[in-house]
Amino acid sequence: MTDILIRGGDVLTLAPDGASASRRDVLVREGRIAAVAPAIVPTEGVEIVEAAGHLVVPGLVNAHFHSPVNHMKGALPSLPLEIFMLYESPSLAELTPSPREAYVRTLLAAVEMLKTGTTAVQDDAFFMPYPTDEVVDAVMQAYTDVGIRATVALDQPTVPEIDKLPFLADLVPANMRAELAAPAAMAEADLLAAYGRFVARWHGSAGGRIRAAVSVSAPQRVSPDYFAALDEISRAHGLPFYAHMLETKLQRVLGQTRFGGRSLVRYTADLGLLSARMNLIHGIWIDDADIDLIAEAGTVVAHNPISNLRLGSGVMRFRDLRARGVPICLGSDEAIADDAVNMWAVAKTAGLIHNLAEEDWERWPAAHEVLDCLFAGGARAMGAADRLGAIEPGREADLALVDLDTLAFTPLNDLARQLVYCENGSSVRLTMVAGRIVMRDGVVAGIDEAALRAEARAIFDARRPALDAARRAADRWMPHYRAMSLAAMGTDVAMERRVPGR
Ligand SMILES: [Zn+2]
C-alpha cells in the first residue's frame, strides 16, 4: 500500500472544553496515521493529497444502523415504534432477499455514508424471516468491497411476538392469538450456530476492517439463556453487544407487566449482562437508578435523535448521562426511520433536540460535545477507543477532508458550531478508510453509482407489489396494536420523555 501524505490541511483536535484546528501534514502508512506534524518532507513514491483550505476530521462513525431496510427510505409514515414495526419488514417468503439484493441494498447506504465522510458503521442487521449464510455473506461482501469499516451483528428476536408487548394478549381475539404466540422462525441453538460460522468467517477480515458484533435486538425479545450465550461470544472475542433498551414508553410499561416492575436496564443488570461491551441503544425512558447501573457498568449509550423524532419515541437524557461520564455515540438508526444515512444531520439534531428538555441552558449540549459523541463516542462503541476517533499517530487512518471554501464555513466564526449546525456533508471532498482513499470528489472508488442506482430501482420496484400486499395484510392487526399502544401511552410510568404539546 502506497504511503499517502495529506499536505497543508487544518487538523481538527477536540478537547474537553472545545474544538480547534491547526495546520498540519498527515502521513498515512500501512493503513495507519504514521505522523502528524507541521511540515513533513515527502519521501519518494509517496502519494500527495493537497489539503490546503480543508479541514482534516476523523471519520464519522454511524454507531447504530440496520442495513436490511436501506431500500425503504420514506416508505412509511411517522408511527410509534411498535406500530411502525408491524409494517416495516413483513416476514413473507416472497420478500426474502436474494444474495444480490442484500448486496445491492447494503451498498446503497454504504455509498451514502462514504460520500458524506462516514468511515465506520455498526450494523445491527436483522434478517426476515431468519439469517441464511448466503444473505449474511452478501451483506459482509458488500461492506468488504465498498471499503467502509463495518462491525455487524445478527439481530434476531427469538421469543414469540405476544411476549414482547404488554396488553396485547388480552386485546386480540382468541382466533388471532395463536399467530402471535407462534415461535420465532429460527431456534436459538441454530442462531448460535450461525453466529459461530459468522464470527469464524468474517470477524477481523479485510485487514481487521470488517468485524463481528452480537445482538439480542432487545432484552425482552430473547430468552435469558440466549442473552447469556451471546454475552459469552462477545466476551470471548471482544465484540460489541447491541441491545435496544427503553426506546419507547411502552417498553417501560412492559417492565411493569412482564419483568416484575423492573426496568429493562435493571433486568439486564440483574442477569449480570450489562457490560462495557454493551451498546445500549436509545435509552430514552430511563430513570436515575438505570443511569447509575449504566454508569457503573461502563455501558455506551447509542443516541439516534432523528429516529427518536421520526417515531415520536422521546428525548434522551443527554446531560444526565454525560454528567455521569456515560459515553454516548451517535447513530442514524435505520434508513426507514431517519430517512437519510447522513451523520451530519444526526449530529445537528443531537445538538438541538436537548435544548427542549432542559430549562437551564448551561446544561444544553455544546457543539464540541456533540462532536465528541460523534468521533470518540463512536470509536468507544466499536471497542476502538484508542484506534479510531482522532487524527493522531498510531490510529487507524480513517478520516475525511472537509472543504472550508463552502457556504457552510464562510465566514468561519466557530469551527465546532459550524461543523454541527451548518455542514450537511456536501463539503466532504475525500474520505479515507484504513489508509485507502475510498471517496474523492463525490465518487466512491470501484463503484459505478449510476449502475448501482439503476439495479436497485429494478430490484426493489419489482418487490413493491408483494411488499404493499404484505402491508395491507398487516392492517388487520392495527386496531389491536393501536389499542395496545394507546394503553401504554396512558400508563403512568413516573416520568415523561415526550415534549408536552398541550
Ligand atoms: Zn435500532
PDB file of C-alpha atoms and ligand atoms in Angstrom, residues 64-66 124 244 247 281-282 304 333-334, ligand 1:
ATOM      1  CA  HIS A  64     -26.235   2.434  15.217  1.00  0.00           C
ATOM      2  CA  PHE A  65     -27.762   1.295  11.975  1.00  0.00           C
ATOM      3  CA  HIS A  66     -29.806  -1.529  10.402  1.00  0.00           C
ATOM      4  CA  ASP A 124     -27.376  -4.338  13.722  1.00  0.00           C
ATOM      5  CA  HIS A 244     -32.153  -1.752  22.231  1.00  0.00           C
ATOM      6  CA  GLU A 247     -36.682   3.277  23.338  1.00  0.00           C
ATOM      7  CA  ILE A 281     -29.409   1.620  22.080  1.00  0.00           C
ATOM      8  CA  HIS A 282     -31.770   4.593  22.601  1.00  0.00           C
ATOM      9  CA  ASN A 304     -30.375   8.234  17.470  1.00  0.00           C
ATOM     10  CA  ASP A 333     -30.736   4.144  13.066  1.00  0.00           C
ATOM     11  CA  GLU A 334     -32.292   2.577  10.012  1.00  0.00           C
TER      12      GLU A 334
HETATM   13 ZN    ZN B   1     -32.178   0.268  16.060  1.00  0.00          ZN
END
